Amino acid sequence: MTPFIHHVSLLTRHSDENRAFYIDLLGLRHVKHTVNQENHRMIHDYYGNYYGAPGSVITFFIVPLLGNRYDNDHFLNTIGLKIPMGSLSFWKNRLSKAAVAYTEKPNELHFFDKDQVEIHLVEVAQEPSEEQQPVDNNIPSSKQILGLLSTEFHVSEPQQTIDFFGRLLDWKAHNHRIALNQTDFIDILPSANQKNMRMGRGSMDHVAFAIADDEALDVLYEKAKMQGWQIEKIVNRGYFKSLYIREPGGNRVEFATVSPGFTIDEPLERLGEQLALPPFLANQRAEIEKNIYEEK
């Protein structure tokens, strides 16, 4: 399977302004409203294309008392998003009307969300698929975001992180960039500050890369064990199965299967409208709803 970014997951403090930015402004669909599976008192929201397809998804853990982040010795940074060729002017006008400041590069717009997460909108030669249903919003289908493009690893020793991806996945770097496919990539960059990082508003908890299926993930797990990498866990999330590893620079990397997807616990037409729980949490619904709604 051709490599691509499955999803990125970040932390935010204010749910309402986060949804306003990613749904109302960027036009993504709210494809899953669920909970952090390690902490059922914490909301976990997923945004993506109409289907919530791997390669389109940005997720946020909602942490109301979250403090400032400190991007120091290691951190993940930027969300690169693909937009169709010829749509840059549309997005410039849309951002300007929303009073979102941006900087422009050839075929690119750079700006920040409310948590100071850097967003890159980049025109690519990739047409919206005729089979894909556009998100129902006020953005023309020919201008809607196509999916994830890129992110950055900031680490003290970039070569060690490059070697990690090379040994585990056979990915090659050129000028600190690993091209995943014809459009998508990750940059592995040196961190300027050697103080300890601290997670906070806008921190990226992890970046996930797509794996074809459970069998391929298990093979990768065994390879990671054999090579001696820092494995955190392998776990079934319901919507996908995941392997978590700390790369040598300290950042969390997830490898996630492309199926079964978000329709295992709610129909496609109603994704994100209510609290959804994967089957293994369904019998705890009453307690979970009490914890996240009644106690606030």
Short mmCIF file of C-alpha atoms in Angstrom, two decimals:
data_model
loop_
_atom_site.label_atom_id
_atom_site.label_comp_id
_atom_site.label_asym_id
_atom_site.label_seq_id
_atom_site.Cartn_x
_atom_site.Cartn_y
_atom_site.Cartn_z
CA MET A 1 0.00 0.00 0.00
CA THR A 2 1.25 3.49 -0.86
CA PRO A 3 2.15 5.30 2.39
CA PHE A 4 0.08 8.26 3.57
CA ILE A 5 -0.82 10.07 6.77
CA HIS A 6 -3.85 8.36 8.34
CA HIS A 7 -4.67 11.15 10.81
CA VAL A 8 -3.15 13.66 13.20
CA SER A 9 -4.31 14.14 16.80
CA LEU A 10 -3.94 17.32 18.85
CA LEU A 11 -5.01 18.93 22.12
CA THR A 12 -7.36 21.88 22.46
CA ARG A 13 -9.02 23.70 25.34
CA HIS A 14 -12.17 25.21 23.86
CA SER A 15 -14.46 22.82 22.00
CA ASP A 16 -16.76 25.50 20.53
CA GLU A 17 -14.04 27.61 18.94
CA ASN A 18 -12.23 24.51 17.75
CA ARG A 19 -15.33 23.25 15.95
CA ALA A 20 -16.01 26.70 14.54
CA PHE A 21 -12.54 26.80 13.01
CA TYR A 22 -12.35 23.31 11.54
CA ILE A 23 -16.00 22.84 10.62
CA ASP A 24 -17.38 26.31 9.90
CA LEU A 25 -14.24 27.87 8.42
CA LEU A 26 -12.28 24.99 6.91
CA GLY A 27 -15.40 23.07 5.95
CA LEU A 28 -14.51 19.69 7.41
CA ARG A 29 -17.24 17.34 8.58
CA HIS A 30 -17.62 16.37 12.24
CA VAL A 31 -17.25 12.64 11.63
CA LYS A 32 -16.98 11.33 15.20
CA HIS A 33 -17.88 12.68 18.64
CA THR A 34 -16.53 10.19 21.14
CA VAL A 35 -14.26 9.90 24.18
CA ASN A 36 -10.59 9.34 24.82
CA GLN A 37 -10.38 5.58 25.27
CA GLU A 38 -7.77 6.02 28.04
CA ASN A 39 -9.80 8.68 29.86
CA HIS A 40 -13.57 8.42 29.40
CA ARG A 41 -14.08 11.86 30.94
CA MET A 42 -12.33 13.50 27.98
CA ILE A 43 -14.12 14.26 24.70
CA HIS A 44 -12.37 13.22 21.48
CA ASP A 45 -13.65 14.92 18.31
CA TYR A 46 -12.76 13.85 14.77
CA TYR A 47 -13.03 16.03 11.64
CA GLY A 48 -12.55 14.88 8.06
CA ASN A 49 -14.13 14.48 4.65
CA TYR A 50 -17.71 13.27 4.26
CA TYR A 51 -16.70 9.65 4.88
CA GLY A 52 -14.14 10.33 7.60
CA ALA A 53 -11.72 8.47 5.36
CA PRO A 54 -8.16 7.80 6.48
CA GLY A 55 -5.99 10.52 5.01
CA SER A 56 -8.55 13.25 5.73
CA VAL A 57 -8.90 13.14 9.51
CA ILE A 58 -7.81 15.64 12.17
CA THR A 59 -8.72 14.78 15.77
CA PHE A 60 -8.74 16.80 18.97
CA PHE A 61 -8.76 15.78 22.61
CA ILE A 62 -10.76 18.41 24.53
CA VAL A 63 -8.95 19.37 27.76
CA PRO A 64 -10.76 22.34 29.39
CA LEU A 65 -7.99 23.28 31.86
CA LEU A 66 -5.17 22.87 29.34
CA GLY A 67 -2.27 25.30 29.71
CA ASN A 68 0.20 26.72 27.22
CA ARG A 69 2.44 24.39 25.25
CA TYR A 70 6.23 24.61 25.11
CA ASP A 71 7.67 23.36 21.83
CA ASN A 72 11.26 22.73 22.86
CA ASP A 73 13.48 19.67 22.44
CA HIS A 74 10.92 17.60 20.53
CA PHE A 75 7.46 18.20 19.11
CA LEU A 76 5.21 17.64 16.11
CA ASN A 77 4.17 20.76 14.22
CA THR A 78 1.98 22.00 11.36
CA ILE A 79 -0.97 20.46 9.57
CA GLY A 80 -0.52 20.51 5.81
CA LEU A 81 -3.81 20.21 3.89
CA LYS A 82 -4.32 19.66 0.17
CA ILE A 83 -6.64 21.90 -1.83
CA PRO A 84 -7.47 21.66 -5.56
CA MET A 85 -5.44 23.63 -8.08
CA GLY A 86 -7.06 26.97 -8.78
CA SER A 87 -8.72 27.27 -5.36
CA LEU A 88 -6.14 29.51 -3.64
CA SER A 89 -8.01 32.75 -4.39
CA PHE A 90 -11.19 31.30 -2.94
CA TRP A 91 -9.39 30.42 0.29
CA LYS A 92 -7.66 33.81 0.48
CA ASN A 93 -11.06 35.51 0.32
CA ARG A 94 -12.58 33.11 2.83
CA LEU A 95 -9.79 33.61 5.36
CA SER A 96 -9.88 37.39 4.88
CA LYS A 97 -13.64 37.52 5.48
CA ALA A 98 -13.11 35.52 8.69
CA ALA A 99 -10.34 37.95 9.77
CA VAL A 100 -7.76 35.15 9.76
CA ALA A 101 -4.32 36.54 8.93
CA TYR A 102 -2.27 34.50 6.49
CA THR A 103 1.01 34.57 4.63
CA GLU A 104 1.18 33.53 1.00
CA LYS A 105 3.75 31.47 -0.84
CA PRO A 106 3.47 30.11 -4.38
CA ASN A 107 0.37 27.87 -4.33
CA GLU A 108 0.29 27.97 -0.51
CA LEU A 109 -1.39 29.81 2.37
CA HIS A 110 -0.04 29.63 5.92
CA PHE A 111 -2.07 30.65 8.97
CA PHE A 112 -2.87 29.60 12.55
CA ASP A 113 -5.90 28.22 14.35
CA LYS A 114 -7.09 29.52 17.74
CA ASP A 115 -4.54 27.33 19.56
CA GLN A 116 -1.68 28.59 17.38
CA VAL A 117 -1.49 25.39 15.35
CA GLU A 118 0.11 26.26 12.03
CA ILE A 119 -2.03 25.29 9.03
CA HIS A 120 -0.77 25.08 5.45
CA LEU A 121 -3.25 25.01 2.58
CA VAL A 122 -1.38 23.81 -0.49
CA GLU A 123 -2.68 23.49 -4.05
CA VAL A 124 -1.96 20.06 -5.52
CA ALA A 125 -2.63 18.46 -8.88
CA GLN A 126 -5.25 16.14 -7.44
CA GLU A 127 -8.85 16.45 -8.49
CA PRO A 128 -11.73 15.69 -6.11
CA SER A 129 -12.87 12.13 -6.75
CA GLU A 130 -16.17 11.88 -8.62
CA GLU A 131 -17.18 9.03 -6.31
CA GLN A 132 -16.62 11.07 -3.16
CA GLN A 133 -19.51 13.05 -1.75
CA PRO A 134 -18.63 16.63 -0.82
CA VAL A 135 -19.26 17.89 2.68
CA ASP A 136 -22.58 19.72 2.98
CA ASN A 137 -21.37 23.26 3.69
CA ASN A 138 -21.11 26.62 1.95
CA ILE A 139 -17.84 25.74 0.18
CA PRO A 140 -18.11 24.70 -3.48
CA SER A 141 -17.18 21.06 -3.97
CA SER A 142 -14.39 22.12 -6.34
CA LYS A 143 -12.74 24.16 -3.57
CA GLN A 144 -13.09 21.80 -0.59
CA ILE A 145 -10.07 20.44 1.26
CA LEU A 146 -8.90 17.16 -0.27
CA GLY A 147 -7.08 15.71 2.73
CA LEU A 148 -3.89 15.69 4.75
CA LEU A 149 -0.65 16.61 3.05
CA SER A 150 2.17 16.90 5.60
CA THR A 151 3.48 17.52 9.07
CA GLU A 152 6.83 18.17 10.76
CA PHE A 153 8.93 16.25 13.29
CA HIS A 154 11.17 18.54 15.35
CA VAL A 155 13.88 16.57 17.15
CA SER A 156 17.32 17.03 18.67
CA GLU A 157 18.97 14.48 16.36
CA PRO A 158 17.12 14.40 13.02
CA GLN A 159 19.30 11.62 11.61
CA GLN A 160 18.17 9.23 14.34
CA THR A 161 14.53 9.83 13.43
CA ILE A 162 15.34 9.49 9.72
CA ASP A 163 17.06 6.18 10.48
CA PHE A 164 14.00 4.99 12.42
CA PHE A 165 11.73 5.44 9.41
CA GLY A 166 14.38 3.98 7.13
CA ARG A 167 14.94 0.81 9.15
CA LEU A 168 11.31 0.17 10.13
CA LEU A 169 9.55 1.18 6.91
CA ASP A 170 12.24 1.56 4.26
CA TRP A 171 11.32 5.21 3.80
CA LYS A 172 14.13 7.36 2.43
CA ALA A 173 14.80 11.01 3.26
CA HIS A 174 16.14 13.67 0.92
CA ASN A 175 17.14 17.00 2.48
CA HIS A 176 15.30 16.02 5.69
CA ARG A 177 12.06 15.31 3.81
CA ILE A 178 10.45 11.89 3.41
CA ALA A 179 8.12 11.77 0.41
CA LEU A 180 5.27 9.38 1.23
CA ASN A 181 3.69 9.50 -2.22
CA GLN A 182 3.40 11.91 -5.15
CA THR A 183 2.05 14.74 -2.98
CA ASP A 184 2.36 13.90 0.73
CA PHE A 185 5.44 14.17 2.93
CA ILE A 186 6.90 14.63 6.39
CA ASP A 187 9.79 16.93 7.28
CA ILE A 188 12.28 15.95 9.99
CA LEU A 189 13.88 19.10 11.35
CA PRO A 190 16.36 20.01 14.11
CA SER A 191 14.86 21.53 17.25
CA ALA A 192 16.40 24.84 18.26
CA ASN A 193 15.74 24.59 22.00
CA GLN A 194 16.99 21.74 24.18
CA LYS A 195 14.76 22.49 27.16
CA ASN A 196 12.12 19.87 27.95
CA MET A 197 8.96 20.22 25.91
CA ARG A 198 5.56 20.45 27.60
CA MET A 199 2.26 19.52 26.01
CA GLY A 200 -0.44 22.19 26.02
CA ARG A 201 -2.93 24.00 23.81
CA GLY A 202 -2.32 23.08 20.20
CA SER A 203 0.21 20.34 20.90
CA MET A 204 0.13 17.47 18.43
CA ASP A 205 -0.07 14.29 20.47
CA HIS A 206 0.78 12.02 17.56
CA VAL A 207 0.78 11.52 13.83
CA ALA A 208 -0.65 8.28 12.46
CA PHE A 209 0.41 6.58 9.25
CA ALA A 210 -1.90 4.23 7.33
CA ILE A 211 -1.42 0.46 7.39
CA ALA A 212 -3.36 -1.82 5.04
CA ASP A 213 -4.87 -4.25 7.54
CA ASP A 214 -4.49 -6.12 10.84
CA GLU A 215 -2.07 -8.65 9.36
CA ALA A 216 0.26 -5.93 8.05
CA LEU A 217 0.11 -4.17 11.42
CA ASP A 218 1.03 -7.35 13.29
CA VAL A 219 3.99 -7.86 10.94
CA LEU A 220 5.13 -4.29 11.62
CA TYR A 221 4.74 -4.86 15.37
CA GLU A 222 6.99 -7.91 15.25
CA LYS A 223 9.55 -6.03 13.16
CA ALA A 224 9.55 -3.12 15.61
CA LYS A 225 10.12 -5.53 18.51
CA MET A 226 12.96 -7.25 16.67
CA GLN A 227 14.62 -3.90 15.91
CA GLY A 228 14.29 -2.77 19.52
CA TRP A 229 12.17 0.36 19.12
CA GLN A 230 10.28 1.90 22.05
CA ILE A 231 6.85 0.33 21.60
CA GLU A 232 4.08 1.81 23.74
CA LYS A 233 1.24 -0.54 22.82
CA ILE A 234 -0.78 -2.23 20.12
CA VAL A 235 -4.52 -1.80 20.63
CA ASN A 236 -7.86 -2.15 18.87
CA ARG A 237 -9.56 1.26 18.80
CA GLY A 238 -12.73 -0.13 17.22
CA TYR A 239 -12.56 2.23 14.24
CA PHE A 240 -9.05 0.94 13.47
CA LYS A 241 -6.28 -1.08 15.08
CA SER A 242 -3.23 0.90 16.19
CA LEU A 243 0.43 0.44 17.03
CA TYR A 244 2.11 3.23 19.01
CA ILE A 245 5.87 3.74 19.01
CA ARG A 246 8.09 6.53 20.35
CA GLU A 247 10.55 7.43 17.63
CA PRO A 248 14.11 8.16 18.85
CA GLY A 249 13.44 11.91 19.03
CA GLY A 250 10.65 11.35 21.56
CA ASN A 251 7.57 11.96 19.41
CA ARG A 252 4.67 9.51 19.40
CA VAL A 253 4.05 7.78 16.09
CA GLU A 254 0.95 5.70 15.43
CA PHE A 255 0.39 3.15 12.70
CA ALA A 256 -3.33 2.62 12.09
CA THR A 257 -5.31 0.29 9.83
CA VAL A 258 -7.56 1.83 7.19
CA SER A 259 -10.64 -0.15 8.29
CA PRO A 260 -13.24 -0.83 9.59
CA GLY A 261 -13.86 2.94 9.86
CA PHE A 262 -16.38 5.18 11.58
CA THR A 263 -19.62 3.53 10.51
CA ILE A 264 -19.32 0.61 12.95
CA ASP A 265 -21.36 2.46 15.58
CA GLU A 266 -23.46 4.97 13.60
CA PRO A 267 -24.70 5.34 10.01
CA LEU A 268 -22.69 7.35 7.48
CA GLU A 269 -25.46 9.95 7.12
CA ARG A 270 -25.41 10.70 10.88
CA LEU A 271 -21.70 10.68 11.64
CA GLY A 272 -20.67 13.05 14.41
CA GLU A 273 -24.16 14.10 15.44
CA GLN A 274 -24.26 12.33 18.82
CA LEU A 275 -21.87 10.74 21.28
CA ALA A 276 -20.60 7.58 19.60
CA LEU A 277 -18.96 4.70 21.43
CA PRO A 278 -17.23 1.74 19.79
CA PRO A 279 -18.83 -1.62 20.60
CA PHE A 280 -16.49 -2.43 23.50
CA LEU A 281 -17.57 0.77 25.33
CA ALA A 282 -21.27 0.60 24.49
CA ASN A 283 -22.23 -1.04 27.79
CA GLN A 284 -20.62 1.88 29.69
CA ARG A 285 -22.66 4.58 27.93
CA ALA A 286 -24.70 5.70 30.95
CA GLU A 287 -21.61 6.17 33.12
CA ILE A 288 -19.60 7.85 30.35
CA GLU A 289 -22.41 10.30 29.52
CA LYS A 290 -22.77 11.17 33.20
CA ASN A 291 -19.04 11.86 33.49
CA ILE A 292 -18.71 14.09 30.44
CA TYR A 293 -22.05 15.92 30.51
CA GLU A 294 -23.74 15.92 33.90
CA GLU A 295 -20.64 16.81 35.93
CA LYS A 296 -19.76 19.88 33.86
#
